[in-house]
């Protein structure tokens, strides 16, 4: 039960597929960023065409967590505009589900999103609506060795099992690391997932800019990472405690790393060409 190491792909390179895996959302287009084929949980970008609507008395039988990248969605009486977030537990009733202007939503399912009958849902997990623009940034560091960087976060979903930020948006200021800076790698006992919304990070696998995505399983040493222009991303920690385990060896940092991704076979076709990112997803 795991997802393969993907570090990193540009979402823009993956083609849109009609519908959504699990077959429950006719009329949308989607692209799977990463998936656990056995367990069915996945990270997906869903594109809702203008005028799309879905009328069904059936519930989605998986937790659906989403962040609106573009456009807007309406679920029940709530409109979700750009930079809005929700976590809707499996079984959550949707009497109304539509997108008048169209929408692109970064979406995370806890299991295959099939439709079925449900008369209840876990309301301790329900986050009906967050407009992230209304939130204040707070200091993101849980490691004094990183305090000097000035990272900020907005926590969207708290992981109760591991008592930590589970889903959050993350702001890194510009001007982090000069060329040839020496820094060890980091390793965590949790999986780490990141989608770049704007700006960029540069690391050993190349420059991640808008639309870049990675899924890094537990215990994979990584970094060092830096940025000249700053970066804004959405991050999730899964399946373990986010503890920083620093490597022994000092690694020389470079702003000039070429795109050299770690990809499973089914994504290797997207890892060949240099890509500078793009405006749309
Ligand atoms: Fe990390």
PDB file of C-alpha atoms in Angstrom, residues 2-10 14 32-37 205 213-217 220 259-272:
ATOM      1  CA  UNK A   2       2.010   2.932  -1.227  1.00  0.00           C
ATOM      2  CA  UNK A   3       2.546   5.351  -4.054  1.00  0.00           C
ATOM      3  CA  UNK A   4       5.665   5.383  -6.211  1.00  0.00           C
ATOM      4  CA  UNK A   5       8.339   8.040  -5.790  1.00  0.00           C
ATOM      5  CA  UNK A   6       7.693  10.905  -8.228  1.00  0.00           C
ATOM      6  CA  UNK A   7      10.143  13.798  -7.989  1.00  0.00           C
ATOM      7  CA  UNK A   8       9.074  15.657  -9.962  1.00  0.00           C
ATOM      8  CA  UNK A   9       6.684  16.102 -12.888  1.00  0.00           C
ATOM      9  CA  UNK A  10       5.046  19.165 -14.380  1.00  0.00           C
ATOM     10  CA  UNK A  14       0.116  15.224 -18.445  1.00  0.00           C
ATOM     11  CA  UNK A  32      -3.757  11.851 -11.932  1.00  0.00           C
ATOM     12  CA  UNK A  33      -0.586  13.196 -10.323  1.00  0.00           C
ATOM     13  CA  UNK A  34      -0.023  10.184  -8.073  1.00  0.00           C
ATOM     14  CA  UNK A  35      -2.078   7.197  -6.990  1.00  0.00           C
ATOM     15  CA  UNK A  36      -1.899   4.153  -4.754  1.00  0.00           C
ATOM     16  CA  UNK A  37      -3.277   1.624  -7.228  1.00  0.00           C
ATOM     17  CA  UNK A 205      16.158  17.178  -9.496  1.00  0.00           C
ATOM     18  CA  UNK A 213       4.493  18.210  -8.331  1.00  0.00           C
ATOM     19  CA  UNK A 214       6.270  15.614  -6.247  1.00  0.00           C
ATOM     20  CA  UNK A 215       5.276  12.640  -4.122  1.00  0.00           C
ATOM     21  CA  UNK A 216       8.175  11.531  -1.971  1.00  0.00           C
ATOM     22  CA  UNK A 217       7.684   8.359   0.094  1.00  0.00           C
ATOM     23  CA  UNK A 220      13.907   9.334   1.077  1.00  0.00           C
ATOM     24  CA  UNK A 259      15.878  18.672 -14.757  1.00  0.00           C
ATOM     25  CA  UNK A 260      16.730  15.118 -13.714  1.00  0.00           C
ATOM     26  CA  UNK A 261      13.567  13.609 -12.268  1.00  0.00           C
ATOM     27  CA  UNK A 262      12.959  10.370 -10.369  1.00  0.00           C
ATOM     28  CA  UNK A 263       9.910   8.850 -12.079  1.00  0.00           C
ATOM     29  CA  UNK A 264       8.089   5.510 -12.182  1.00  0.00           C
ATOM     30  CA  UNK A 265       7.914   3.835 -15.604  1.00  0.00           C
ATOM     31  CA  UNK A 266       4.436   5.118 -16.459  1.00  0.00           C
ATOM     32  CA  UNK A 267       5.584   8.747 -16.075  1.00  0.00           C
ATOM     33  CA  UNK A 268       9.025   8.478 -17.671  1.00  0.00           C
ATOM     34  CA  UNK A 269       7.648   9.864 -20.936  1.00  0.00           C
ATOM     35  CA  UNK A 270       7.082  13.197 -19.158  1.00  0.00           C
ATOM     36  CA  UNK A 271      10.596  13.404 -17.754  1.00  0.00           C
ATOM     37  CA  UNK A 272      12.626  13.836 -20.919  1.00  0.00           C
TER      38      UNK A 272
END
